[in-house]
C-alpha atoms as a printed R data frame, in Angstrom:
    type eleno elety resid chain resno       x      y       z
1   ATOM     1    CA   UNK     A     1   0.000  0.000   0.000
2   ATOM     2    CA   UNK     A     2   1.286  3.451  -0.929
3   ATOM     3    CA   UNK     A     3   2.467  5.520   2.010
4   ATOM     4    CA   UNK     A     4   1.064  9.028   2.507
5   ATOM     5    CA   UNK     A     5   3.346 11.892   3.554
6   ATOM     6    CA   UNK     A     6   2.763 15.561   4.335
7   ATOM     7    CA   UNK     A     7   5.608 18.066   4.028
8   ATOM     8    CA   UNK     A     8   5.039 21.608   5.311
9   ATOM     9    CA   UNK     A     9   6.724 24.510   3.549
10  ATOM    10    CA   UNK     A    10   7.088 22.265   0.497
11  ATOM    11    CA   UNK     A    11   7.025 24.927  -2.193
12  ATOM    12    CA   UNK     A    12  10.750 25.697  -2.049
13  ATOM    13    CA   UNK     A    13  14.140 24.890  -0.583
14  ATOM    14    CA   UNK     A    14  14.541 21.969   1.794
15  ATOM    15    CA   UNK     A    15  10.788 21.312   1.885
16  ATOM    16    CA   UNK     A    16  10.583 21.015  -1.903
17  ATOM    17    CA   UNK     A    17  13.577 18.688  -2.052
18  ATOM    18    CA   UNK     A    18  12.230 16.611   0.822
19  ATOM    19    CA   UNK     A    19   8.930 16.177  -1.007
20  ATOM    20    CA   UNK     A    20  10.781 15.250  -4.197
21  ATOM    21    CA   UNK     A    21  13.001 12.669  -2.511
22  ATOM    22    CA   UNK     A    22  10.054 11.067  -0.685
23  ATOM    23    CA   UNK     A    23   7.962 10.941  -3.874
24  ATOM    24    CA   UNK     A    24  10.897  9.260  -5.640
25  ATOM    25    CA   UNK     A    25  10.422  6.456  -3.085
26  ATOM    26    CA   UNK     A    26   6.906  5.899  -4.500
27  ATOM    27    CA   UNK     A    27   5.315  7.744  -1.586
28  ATOM    28    CA   UNK     A    28   2.257  9.922  -2.175
29  ATOM    29    CA   UNK     A    29   3.313 13.373  -0.991
30  ATOM    30    CA   UNK     A    30   1.039 16.237   0.021
31  ATOM    31    CA   UNK     A    31   2.775 19.570  -0.550
32  ATOM    32    CA   UNK     A    32   1.778 21.960   2.220
33  ATOM    33    CA   UNK     A    33   2.365 25.645   1.424
34  ATOM    34    CA   UNK     A    34   0.599 28.871   2.379
35  ATOM    35    CA   UNK     A    35   1.192 30.558  -0.986
36  ATOM    36    CA   UNK     A    36  -1.148 28.919  -3.485
37  ATOM    37    CA   UNK     A    37   0.701 30.089  -6.604
38  ATOM    38    CA   UNK     A    38   4.056 28.822  -5.340
39  ATOM    39    CA   UNK     A    39   2.527 25.591  -4.068
40  ATOM    40    CA   UNK     A    40   0.865 24.809  -7.381
41  ATOM    41    CA   UNK     A    41   4.061 25.706  -9.234
42  ATOM    42    CA   UNK     A    42   5.988 23.184  -7.098
43  ATOM    43    CA   UNK     A    43   3.255 20.615  -7.730
44  ATOM    44    CA   UNK     A    44   3.536 21.119 -11.503
45  ATOM    45    CA   UNK     A    45   7.332 20.758 -11.465
46  ATOM    46    CA   UNK     A    46   7.191 17.483  -9.544
47  ATOM    47    CA   UNK     A    47   4.312 16.087 -11.599
48  ATOM    48    CA   UNK     A    48   6.357 16.768 -14.740
49  ATOM    49    CA   UNK     A    49   8.853 14.316 -13.216
50  ATOM    50    CA   UNK     A    50   6.032 11.744 -12.979
51  ATOM    51    CA   UNK     A    51   5.944 12.051  -9.177
52  ATOM    52    CA   UNK     A    52   2.689 11.555  -7.252
53  ATOM    53    CA   UNK     A    53   2.207 14.833  -5.390
54  ATOM    54    CA   UNK     A    54  -0.742 17.064  -4.510
55  ATOM    55    CA   UNK     A    55  -0.650 20.653  -3.322
56  ATOM    56    CA   UNK     A    56  -2.732 21.557  -0.292
57  ATOM    57    CA   UNK     A    57  -3.081 25.058   1.116
58  ATOM    58    CA   UNK     A    58  -1.543 25.108   4.578
59  ATOM    59    CA   UNK     A    59  -0.504 28.088   6.662
60  ATOM    60    CA   UNK     A    60   0.440 26.407   9.934
61  ATOM    61    CA   UNK     A    61  -0.223 29.630  11.855
62  ATOM    62    CA   UNK     A    62  -3.862 29.465  10.715
63  ATOM    63    CA   UNK     A    63  -6.045 27.052  12.750
64  ATOM    64    CA   UNK     A    64  -8.649 26.983   9.953
65  ATOM    65    CA   UNK     A    65  -6.031 25.691   7.493
66  ATOM    66    CA   UNK     A    66  -4.933 23.026   9.979
67  ATOM    67    CA   UNK     A    67  -8.528 21.872  10.472
68  ATOM    68    CA   UNK     A    68  -9.075 21.791   6.709
69  ATOM    69    CA   UNK     A    69  -5.935 19.697   6.098
70  ATOM    70    CA   UNK     A    70  -6.828 17.320   8.920
71  ATOM    71    CA   UNK     A    71 -10.293 16.781   7.436
72  ATOM    72    CA   UNK     A    72  -8.875 16.355   3.916
73  ATOM    73    CA   UNK     A    73  -6.426 13.644   5.003
74  ATOM    74    CA   UNK     A    74  -9.069 11.852   7.071
75  ATOM    75    CA   UNK     A    75 -11.581 11.852   4.215
76  ATOM    76    CA   UNK     A    76  -9.201 11.107   1.313
77  ATOM    77    CA   UNK     A    77  -6.727  8.678   2.873
78  ATOM    78    CA   UNK     A    78  -7.787  7.894   6.439
79  ATOM    79    CA   UNK     A    79  -4.149  7.656   7.482
80  ATOM    80    CA   UNK     A    80  -0.903  9.644   7.460
81  ATOM    81    CA   UNK     A    81   2.391  7.735   7.485
82  ATOM    82    CA   UNK     A    82   4.906 10.576   7.455
83  ATOM    83    CA   UNK     A    83   4.737 14.152   8.743
84  ATOM    84    CA   UNK     A    84   7.681 16.409   7.940
85  ATOM    85    CA   UNK     A    85   7.446 19.638   9.958
86  ATOM    86    CA   UNK     A    86   9.661 21.790   7.757
87  ATOM    87    CA   UNK     A    87   7.904 25.185   7.545
88  ATOM    88    CA   UNK     A    88   9.929 27.864   9.326
89  ATOM    89    CA   UNK     A    89  10.794 31.542   9.279
90  ATOM    90    CA   UNK     A    90  13.865 33.559  10.208
91  ATOM    91    CA   UNK     A    91  12.788 37.056  11.277
92  ATOM    92    CA   UNK     A    92  15.812 38.191  13.313
93  ATOM    93    CA   UNK     A    93  17.657 41.046  11.634
94  ATOM    94    CA   UNK     A    94  20.876 39.038  11.158
95  ATOM    95    CA   UNK     A    95  22.578 35.739  11.949
96  ATOM    96    CA   UNK     A    96  25.675 37.395  13.401
97  ATOM    97    CA   UNK     A    97  25.759 38.893  16.875
98  ATOM    98    CA   UNK     A    98  23.419 38.489  19.832
99  ATOM    99    CA   UNK     A    99  20.076 40.370  19.781
100 ATOM   100    CA   UNK     A   100  18.689 38.898  22.998
101 ATOM   101    CA   UNK     A   101  18.538 42.319  24.700
102 ATOM   102    CA   UNK     A   102  16.764 44.075  21.845
103 ATOM   103    CA   UNK     A   103  14.734 41.649  19.751
104 ATOM   104    CA   UNK     A   104  11.192 43.057  19.397
105 ATOM   105    CA   UNK     A   105   8.421 41.050  21.070
106 ATOM   106    CA   UNK     A   106   6.507 40.946  17.779
107 ATOM   107    CA   UNK     A   107   9.480 39.264  16.087
108 ATOM   108    CA   UNK     A   108   9.556 36.686  18.879
109 ATOM   109    CA   UNK     A   109   5.818 36.057  18.633
110 ATOM   110    CA   UNK     A   110   5.764 35.838  14.828
111 ATOM   111    CA   UNK     A   111   8.728 33.454  14.828
112 ATOM   112    CA   UNK     A   112   7.221 31.189  17.463
113 ATOM   113    CA   UNK     A   113   3.849 31.220  15.666
114 ATOM   114    CA   UNK     A   114   5.417 29.369  12.724
115 ATOM   115    CA   UNK     A   115   8.471 27.573  14.079
116 ATOM   116    CA   UNK     A   116   6.851 26.262  17.262
117 ATOM   117    CA   UNK     A   117   3.134 26.904  17.942
118 ATOM   118    CA   UNK     A   118   1.954 26.105  14.413
119 ATOM   119    CA   UNK     A   119   4.087 22.991  14.275
120 ATOM   120    CA   UNK     A   120   2.779 21.729  17.612
121 ATOM   121    CA   UNK     A   121  -0.842 22.513  16.686
122 ATOM   122    CA   UNK     A   122  -0.563 20.755  13.307
123 ATOM   123    CA   UNK     A   123   1.104 17.701  14.829
124 ATOM   124    CA   UNK     A   124  -1.501 17.389  17.566
125 ATOM   125    CA   UNK     A   125  -4.298 17.691  14.989
126 ATOM   126    CA   UNK     A   126  -2.801 14.961  12.790
127 ATOM   127    CA   UNK     A   127  -1.836 12.484  15.520
128 ATOM   128    CA   UNK     A   128  -5.126 10.533  15.220
129 ATOM   129    CA   UNK     A   129  -4.410  9.707  11.543
130 ATOM   130    CA   UNK     A   130  -0.699  9.101  12.207
131 ATOM   131    CA   UNK     A   131  -1.678  6.587  14.904
132 ATOM   132    CA   UNK     A   132  -3.529  4.619  12.203
133 ATOM   133    CA   UNK     A   133  -0.275  4.076  10.297
134 ATOM   134    CA   UNK     A   134   1.782  0.915  10.739
135 ATOM   135    CA   UNK     A   135   4.936  3.013  10.382
136 ATOM   136    CA   UNK     A   136   4.132  6.503  11.637
137 ATOM   137    CA   UNK     A   137   7.084  8.873  11.405
138 ATOM   138    CA   UNK     A   138   7.257 12.507  12.555
139 ATOM   139    CA   UNK     A   139  10.332 14.515  11.594
140 ATOM   140    CA   UNK     A   140  10.888 18.024  12.897
141 ATOM   141    CA   UNK     A   141  13.318 20.043  10.780
142 ATOM   142    CA   UNK     A   142  15.273 22.048  13.334
143 ATOM   143    CA   UNK     A   143  18.705 23.665  13.478
144 ATOM   144    CA   UNK     A   144  21.878 23.411  15.481
145 ATOM   145    CA   UNK     A   145  21.089 27.018  16.379
146 ATOM   146    CA   UNK     A   146  18.537 25.458  18.742
147 ATOM   147    CA   UNK     A   147  21.190 23.395  20.535
148 ATOM   148    CA   UNK     A   148  22.128 24.406  24.098
149 ATOM   149    CA   UNK     A   149  25.239 22.245  23.845
150 ATOM   150    CA   UNK     A   150  26.549 24.060  20.795
151 ATOM   151    CA   UNK     A   151  25.731 27.546  22.105
152 ATOM   152    CA   UNK     A   152  27.726 26.740  25.257
153 ATOM   153    CA   UNK     A   153  30.719 25.444  23.271
154 ATOM   154    CA   UNK     A   154  33.128 28.357  22.734
155 ATOM   155    CA   UNK     A   155  35.094 26.347  20.172
156 ATOM   156    CA   UNK     A   156  32.099 25.788  17.888
157 ATOM   157    CA   UNK     A   157  31.820 27.969  14.763
158 ATOM   158    CA   UNK     A   158  28.204 28.836  15.698
159 ATOM   159    CA   UNK     A   159  29.140 30.151  19.163
160 ATOM   160    CA   UNK     A   160  29.175 33.810  18.047
161 ATOM   161    CA   UNK     A   161  25.899 33.548  16.118
162 ATOM   162    CA   UNK     A   162  22.976 34.043  18.500
163 ATOM   163    CA   UNK     A   163  19.829 35.274  16.702
164 ATOM   164    CA   UNK     A   164  17.519 34.905  19.698
165 ATOM   165    CA   UNK     A   165  14.038 34.500  18.167
166 ATOM   166    CA   UNK     A   166  15.023 31.824  15.658
167 ATOM   167    CA   UNK     A   167  17.318 29.944  18.043
168 ATOM   168    CA   UNK     A   168  14.832 29.951  20.935
169 ATOM   169    CA   UNK     A   169  12.036 28.717  18.653
170 ATOM   170    CA   UNK     A   170  14.206 25.824  17.487
171 ATOM   171    CA   UNK     A   171  15.163 24.986  21.086
172 ATOM   172    CA   UNK     A   172  11.449 24.779  21.897
173 ATOM   173    CA   UNK     A   173  10.915 22.584  18.836
174 ATOM   174    CA   UNK     A   174  13.708 20.285  19.992
175 ATOM   175    CA   UNK     A   175  12.033 19.861  23.365
176 ATOM   176    CA   UNK     A   176   8.755 19.099  21.575
177 ATOM   177    CA   UNK     A   177  10.558 16.218  19.856
178 ATOM   178    CA   UNK     A   178  11.884 14.814  23.147
179 ATOM   179    CA   UNK     A   179   8.564 15.099  24.960
180 ATOM   180    CA   UNK     A   180   6.435 13.775  22.074
181 ATOM   181    CA   UNK     A   181   8.773 10.815  21.529
182 ATOM   182    CA   UNK     A   182   8.397  9.992  25.224
183 ATOM   183    CA   UNK     A   183   4.601 10.344  25.063
184 ATOM   184    CA   UNK     A   184   4.464  7.961  22.068
185 ATOM   185    CA   UNK     A   185   7.121  5.527  23.304
186 ATOM   186    CA   UNK     A   186   4.654  2.624  23.564
187 ATOM   187    CA   UNK     A   187   3.450  3.098  19.959
188 ATOM   188    CA   UNK     A   188   5.054  2.381  16.563
189 ATOM   189    CA   UNK     A   189   5.418  6.117  15.902
190 ATOM   190    CA   UNK     A   190   8.947  7.485  15.838
191 ATOM   191    CA   UNK     A   191   9.619 11.180  16.445
192 ATOM   192    CA   UNK     A   192  12.987 12.681  15.578
193 ATOM   193    CA   UNK     A   193  14.618 16.003  14.842
194 ATOM   194    CA   UNK     A   194  16.815 16.621  11.807
195 ATOM   195    CA   UNK     A   195  19.459 19.278  11.404
196 ATOM   196    CA   UNK     A   196  19.699 19.884   7.646
197 ATOM   197    CA   UNK     A   197  23.051 21.664   7.939
198 ATOM   198    CA   UNK     A   198  23.923 25.071   6.534
199 ATOM   199    CA   UNK     A   199  21.923 25.084   3.309
200 ATOM   200    CA   UNK     A   200  21.501 27.565   0.461
201 ATOM   201    CA   UNK     A   201  17.951 28.715   1.209
202 ATOM   202    CA   UNK     A   202  16.188 31.967   2.042
203 ATOM   203    CA   UNK     A   203  17.187 31.313   5.674
204 ATOM   204    CA   UNK     A   204  20.683 29.940   5.087
205 ATOM   205    CA   UNK     A   205  21.714 32.516   2.423
206 ATOM   206    CA   UNK     A   206  23.760 32.008  -0.745
207 ATOM   207    CA   UNK     A   207  26.923 31.677   1.358
208 ATOM   208    CA   UNK     A   208  25.931 28.229   2.621
209 ATOM   209    CA   UNK     A   209  28.006 25.254   1.445
210 ATOM   210    CA   UNK     A   210  25.131 22.745   1.087
211 ATOM   211    CA   UNK     A   211  22.406 22.492  -1.530
212 ATOM   212    CA   UNK     A   212  18.744 21.935  -0.716
213 ATOM   213    CA   UNK     A   213  19.164 18.399  -2.034
214 ATOM   214    CA   UNK     A   214  21.904 17.810   0.563
215 ATOM   215    CA   UNK     A   215  19.838 19.430   3.293
216 ATOM   216    CA   UNK     A   216  16.812 17.218   2.659
217 ATOM   217    CA   UNK     A   217  18.660 13.928   3.093
218 ATOM   218    CA   UNK     A   218  18.676 13.712   6.899
219 ATOM   219    CA   UNK     A   219  14.946 14.372   7.204
220 ATOM   220    CA   UNK     A   220  14.132 11.863   4.458
221 ATOM   221    CA   UNK     A   221  16.304  9.206   6.107
222 ATOM   222    CA   UNK     A   222  14.495  9.734   9.428
223 ATOM   223    CA   UNK     A   223  11.121  9.553   7.637
224 ATOM   224    CA   UNK     A   224  12.085  6.175   6.178
225 ATOM   225    CA   UNK     A   225  13.391  4.602   9.399
226 ATOM   226    CA   UNK     A   226  12.475  0.957   9.828
227 ATOM   227    CA   UNK     A   227  10.911 -0.464  12.971
228 ATOM   228    CA   UNK     A   228  14.326 -0.766  14.640
229 ATOM   229    CA   UNK     A   229  15.188  2.888  14.128
230 ATOM   230    CA   UNK     A   230  15.573  5.358  17.004
231 ATOM   231    CA   UNK     A   231  13.056  7.840  18.376
232 ATOM   232    CA   UNK     A   232  13.680 11.056  20.272
233 ATOM   233    CA   UNK     A   233  16.983 11.876  18.551
234 ATOM   234    CA   UNK     A   234  18.600 15.012  17.081
235 ATOM   235    CA   UNK     A   235  20.926 14.231  14.186
236 ATOM   236    CA   UNK     A   236  22.504 15.193  10.888
237 ATOM   237    CA   UNK     A   237  23.634 12.593   8.338
238 ATOM   238    CA   UNK     A   238  23.351  9.831  10.933
239 ATOM   239    CA   UNK     A   239  25.483 11.652  13.519
240 ATOM   240    CA   UNK     A   240  23.724 12.526  16.777
241 ATOM   241    CA   UNK     A   241  23.932 16.157  17.901
242 ATOM   242    CA   UNK     A   242  23.810 17.679  21.406
243 ATOM   243    CA   UNK     A   243  20.424 19.016  22.479
């Protein structure tokens, strides 16, 4: 039976590549994106490659969109095998420096609305259909900028880069992974966090060394874990990272 996957923020960058790589595994992929034009454009590109994808409108900060997507999946498929929580924003003014003393509250709220609250709300809404899967997988696309261990390591290249809103939202997302994996530990569902690396995207900039194709690989690998795979981990390319 064909697996069903939902990728949020699938119209570009890592989300688009993740959707492409999953569809190449003969998985039916739902492309979640808030911009309808960009979502349908991504759908057309992947369908031209003979991949089985469908665009669905999804702004994860909009509860009405979440309810609509939940109802669509329940009615059309009755099950969801893979959820890739990829949608994210970077609203801090810059990567370099430390804006903890000055970051506007609205920037914090808007960042958390997408990177944390929307992701948690969507996941909670879809858990009933994920529980119906024999191989439920939830992958949260995070960042090493959310790692306490790395921000405390003066020798790490990221030590001097402390954009507070983005980093704090990813730290919260990481804890969501740990807590949800614990809550679902008696089920077949595996919950993990992927660090895509420094990728050429609207968040990572053109200076990044990795392509979106590279950045999608860790999340795809975690989505395809077999029954013996781990749950509650934070990793990149198979290497575990400090929380």
